mmCIF file of C-alpha atoms in Angstrom:
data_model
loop_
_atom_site.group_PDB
_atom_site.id
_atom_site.type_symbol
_atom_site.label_atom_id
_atom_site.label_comp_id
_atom_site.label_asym_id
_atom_site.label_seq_id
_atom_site.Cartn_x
_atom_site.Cartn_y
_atom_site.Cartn_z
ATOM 1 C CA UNK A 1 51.403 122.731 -2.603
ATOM 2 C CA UNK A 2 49.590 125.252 -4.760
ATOM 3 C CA UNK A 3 48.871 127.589 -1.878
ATOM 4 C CA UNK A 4 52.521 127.479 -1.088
ATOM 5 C CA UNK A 5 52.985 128.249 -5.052
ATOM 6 C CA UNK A 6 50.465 130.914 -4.782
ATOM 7 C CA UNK A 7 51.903 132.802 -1.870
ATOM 8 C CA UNK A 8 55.452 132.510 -3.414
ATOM 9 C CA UNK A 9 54.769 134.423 -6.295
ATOM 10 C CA UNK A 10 52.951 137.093 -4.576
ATOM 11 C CA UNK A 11 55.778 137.827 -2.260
ATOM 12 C CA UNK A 12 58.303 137.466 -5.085
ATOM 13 C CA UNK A 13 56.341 139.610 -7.639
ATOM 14 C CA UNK A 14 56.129 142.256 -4.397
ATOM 15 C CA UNK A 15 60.203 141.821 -3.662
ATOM 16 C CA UNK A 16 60.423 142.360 -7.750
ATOM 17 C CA UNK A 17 58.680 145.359 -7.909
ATOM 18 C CA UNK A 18 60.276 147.203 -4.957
ATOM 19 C CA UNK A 19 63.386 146.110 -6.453
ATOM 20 C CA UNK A 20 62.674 147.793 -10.245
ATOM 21 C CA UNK A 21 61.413 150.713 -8.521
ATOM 22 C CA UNK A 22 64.372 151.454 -6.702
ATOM 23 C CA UNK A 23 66.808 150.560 -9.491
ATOM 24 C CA UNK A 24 64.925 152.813 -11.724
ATOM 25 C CA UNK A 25 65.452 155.486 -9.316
ATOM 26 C CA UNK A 26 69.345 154.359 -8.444
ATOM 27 C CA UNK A 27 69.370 154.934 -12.391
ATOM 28 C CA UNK A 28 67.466 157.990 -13.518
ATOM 29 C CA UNK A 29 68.295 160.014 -10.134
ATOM 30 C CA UNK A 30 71.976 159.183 -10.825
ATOM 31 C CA UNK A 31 72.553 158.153 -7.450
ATOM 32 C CA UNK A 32 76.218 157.278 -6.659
ATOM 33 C CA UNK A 33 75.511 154.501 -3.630
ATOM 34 C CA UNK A 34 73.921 151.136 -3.651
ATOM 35 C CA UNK A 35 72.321 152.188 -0.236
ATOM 36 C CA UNK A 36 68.631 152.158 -1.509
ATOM 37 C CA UNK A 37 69.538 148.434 -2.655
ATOM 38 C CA UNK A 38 69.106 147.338 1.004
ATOM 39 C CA UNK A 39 65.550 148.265 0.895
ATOM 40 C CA UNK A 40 64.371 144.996 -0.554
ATOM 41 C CA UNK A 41 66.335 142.822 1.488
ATOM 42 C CA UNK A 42 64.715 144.059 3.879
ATOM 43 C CA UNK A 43 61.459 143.426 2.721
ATOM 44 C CA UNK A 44 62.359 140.324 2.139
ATOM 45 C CA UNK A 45 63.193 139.848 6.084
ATOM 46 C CA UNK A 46 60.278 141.398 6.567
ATOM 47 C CA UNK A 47 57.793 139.452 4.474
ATOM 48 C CA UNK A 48 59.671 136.036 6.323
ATOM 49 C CA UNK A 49 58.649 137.012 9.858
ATOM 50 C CA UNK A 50 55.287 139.205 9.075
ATOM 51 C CA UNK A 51 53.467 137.339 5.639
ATOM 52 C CA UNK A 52 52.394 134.107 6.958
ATOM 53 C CA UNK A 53 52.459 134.289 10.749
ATOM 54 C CA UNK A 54 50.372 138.053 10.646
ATOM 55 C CA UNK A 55 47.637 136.917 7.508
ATOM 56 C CA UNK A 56 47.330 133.035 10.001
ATOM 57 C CA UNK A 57 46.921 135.228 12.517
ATOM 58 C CA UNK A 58 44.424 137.517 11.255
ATOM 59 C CA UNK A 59 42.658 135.795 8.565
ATOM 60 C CA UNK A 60 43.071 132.047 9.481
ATOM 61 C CA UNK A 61 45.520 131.780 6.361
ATOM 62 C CA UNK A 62 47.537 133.250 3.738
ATOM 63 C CA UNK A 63 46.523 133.741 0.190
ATOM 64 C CA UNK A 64 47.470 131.046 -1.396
ATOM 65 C CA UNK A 65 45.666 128.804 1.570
ATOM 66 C CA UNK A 66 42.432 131.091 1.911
ATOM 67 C CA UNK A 67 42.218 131.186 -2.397
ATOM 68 C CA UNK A 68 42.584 127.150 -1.754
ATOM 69 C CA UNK A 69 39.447 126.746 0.518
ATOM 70 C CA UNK A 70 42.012 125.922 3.668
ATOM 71 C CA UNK A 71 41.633 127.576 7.260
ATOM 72 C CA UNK A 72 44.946 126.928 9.783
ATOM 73 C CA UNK A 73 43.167 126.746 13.434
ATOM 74 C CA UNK A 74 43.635 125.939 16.697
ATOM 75 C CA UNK A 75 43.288 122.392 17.426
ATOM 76 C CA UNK A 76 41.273 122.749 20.937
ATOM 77 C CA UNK A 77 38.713 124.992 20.056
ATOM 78 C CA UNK A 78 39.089 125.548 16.065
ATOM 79 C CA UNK A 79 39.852 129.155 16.581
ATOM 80 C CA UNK A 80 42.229 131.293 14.797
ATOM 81 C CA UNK A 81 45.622 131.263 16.433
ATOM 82 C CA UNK A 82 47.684 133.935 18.160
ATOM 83 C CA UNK A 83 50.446 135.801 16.085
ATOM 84 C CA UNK A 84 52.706 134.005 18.552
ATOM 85 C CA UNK A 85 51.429 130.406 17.340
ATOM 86 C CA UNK A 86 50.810 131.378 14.019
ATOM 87 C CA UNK A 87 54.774 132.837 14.063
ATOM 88 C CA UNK A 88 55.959 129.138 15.978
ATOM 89 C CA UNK A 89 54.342 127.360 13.139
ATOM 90 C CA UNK A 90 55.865 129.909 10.570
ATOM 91 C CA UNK A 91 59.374 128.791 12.282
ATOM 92 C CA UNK A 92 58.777 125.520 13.007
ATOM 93 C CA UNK A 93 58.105 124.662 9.084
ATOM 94 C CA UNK A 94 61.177 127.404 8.238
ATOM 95 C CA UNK A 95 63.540 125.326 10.199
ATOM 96 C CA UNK A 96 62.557 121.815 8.789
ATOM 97 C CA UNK A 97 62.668 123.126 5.259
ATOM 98 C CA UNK A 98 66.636 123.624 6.435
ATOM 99 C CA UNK A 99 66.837 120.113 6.724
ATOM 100 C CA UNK A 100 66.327 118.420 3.302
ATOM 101 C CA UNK A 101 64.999 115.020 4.863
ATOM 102 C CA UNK A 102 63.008 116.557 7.573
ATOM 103 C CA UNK A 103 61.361 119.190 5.113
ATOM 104 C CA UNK A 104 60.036 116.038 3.459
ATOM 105 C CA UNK A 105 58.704 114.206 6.373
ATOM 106 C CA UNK A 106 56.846 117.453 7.408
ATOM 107 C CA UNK A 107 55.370 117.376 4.165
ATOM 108 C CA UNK A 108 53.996 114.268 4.014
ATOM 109 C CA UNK A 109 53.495 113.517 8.030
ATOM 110 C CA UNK A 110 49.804 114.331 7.500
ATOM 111 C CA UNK A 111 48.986 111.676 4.870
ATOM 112 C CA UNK A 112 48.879 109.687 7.775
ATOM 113 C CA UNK A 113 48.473 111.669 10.626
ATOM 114 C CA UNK A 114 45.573 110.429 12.692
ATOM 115 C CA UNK A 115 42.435 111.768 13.357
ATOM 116 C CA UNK A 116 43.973 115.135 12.155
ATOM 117 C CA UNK A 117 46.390 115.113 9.517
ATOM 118 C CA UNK A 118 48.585 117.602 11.198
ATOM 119 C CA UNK A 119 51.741 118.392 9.366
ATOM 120 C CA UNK A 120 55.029 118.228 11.878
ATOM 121 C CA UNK A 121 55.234 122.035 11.885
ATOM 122 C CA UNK A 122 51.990 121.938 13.355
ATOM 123 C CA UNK A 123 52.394 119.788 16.414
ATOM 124 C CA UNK A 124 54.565 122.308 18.529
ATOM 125 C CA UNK A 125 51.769 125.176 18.415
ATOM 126 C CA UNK A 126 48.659 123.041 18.265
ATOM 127 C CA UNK A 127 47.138 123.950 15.149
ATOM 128 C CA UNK A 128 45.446 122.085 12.446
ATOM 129 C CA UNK A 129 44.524 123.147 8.446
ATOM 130 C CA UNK A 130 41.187 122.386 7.806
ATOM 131 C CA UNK A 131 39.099 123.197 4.404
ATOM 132 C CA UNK A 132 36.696 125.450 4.653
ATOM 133 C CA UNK A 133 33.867 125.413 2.320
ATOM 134 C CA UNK A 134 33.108 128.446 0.187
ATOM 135 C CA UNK A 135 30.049 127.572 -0.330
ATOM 136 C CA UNK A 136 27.033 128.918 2.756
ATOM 137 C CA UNK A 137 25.353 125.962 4.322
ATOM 138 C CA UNK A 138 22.286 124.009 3.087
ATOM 139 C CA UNK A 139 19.356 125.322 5.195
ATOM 140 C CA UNK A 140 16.108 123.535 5.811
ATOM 141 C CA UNK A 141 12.898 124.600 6.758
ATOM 142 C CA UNK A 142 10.743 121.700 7.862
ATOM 143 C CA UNK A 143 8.360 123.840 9.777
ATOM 144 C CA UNK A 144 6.491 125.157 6.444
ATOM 145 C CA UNK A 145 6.461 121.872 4.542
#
């Protein structure tokens, strides 16, 4: 929930900025249509189809996940996924949070999901969130004691 909290107020403080920025220039450049107002709808529309599913695809996560020690990967080999998964998952969890009752079955599906704790959103593309330590692995050298 905090990586969700995480990556909402970095897109929001993004969406807020573009949208001061323009109004400041709407204002002091005495502009007489709302045109440039479109601008961070856009965005918006943008950041829905290219924040999540392009940083899965690319860096295993978003943000928020990646600050919270979670990697999303692909169930059968524990690989990142494609921007085509990562964008299926993206949807998939869009259109249950539509659905008040089904956003809060995916939510808590992977309390007991078994042996992965897959949320429902990530069923339909195969992938899995794992934690990733931040920490390198403990290495031993027997050889010299």
């Amino acid at each position: 929930m905090l990586a969700i909290t995480i990556d909402v107020a970095i897109v929001s403080v993004a969406l807020s900025l573009v949208s001061a920025v323009i109004g400041l220039v709407v204002t002091f450049g005495h502009r007489t249509d709302n045109s440039p107002f479109y601008l961070p709808l856009l965005l918006a529309l943008a950041a829905l189809f290219l924040y999540s599913p392009l940083l899965t695809a690319r860096c295993g996560g978003t943000p928020g996940k990646l600050l919270r020690g979670l990697h999303v990967v692909r169930l059968a080999d524990a690989r990142n996924l494609s921007y085509g998964a990562a964008l299926g998952r993206h949807l998939a969890h869009l259109g249950m949070w539509l659905v008040p009752l089904i956003s809060l079955l995916d939510a808590v599906s992977c309390l007991w999901d078994r042996p992965f704790r897959q949320c429902l959103h990530d069923k339909p593309v195969g992938s899995v969130v794992v934690r990733r330590s931040m920490r390198p692995a403990r290495v031993t050298n027997r050889a010299g004691s």
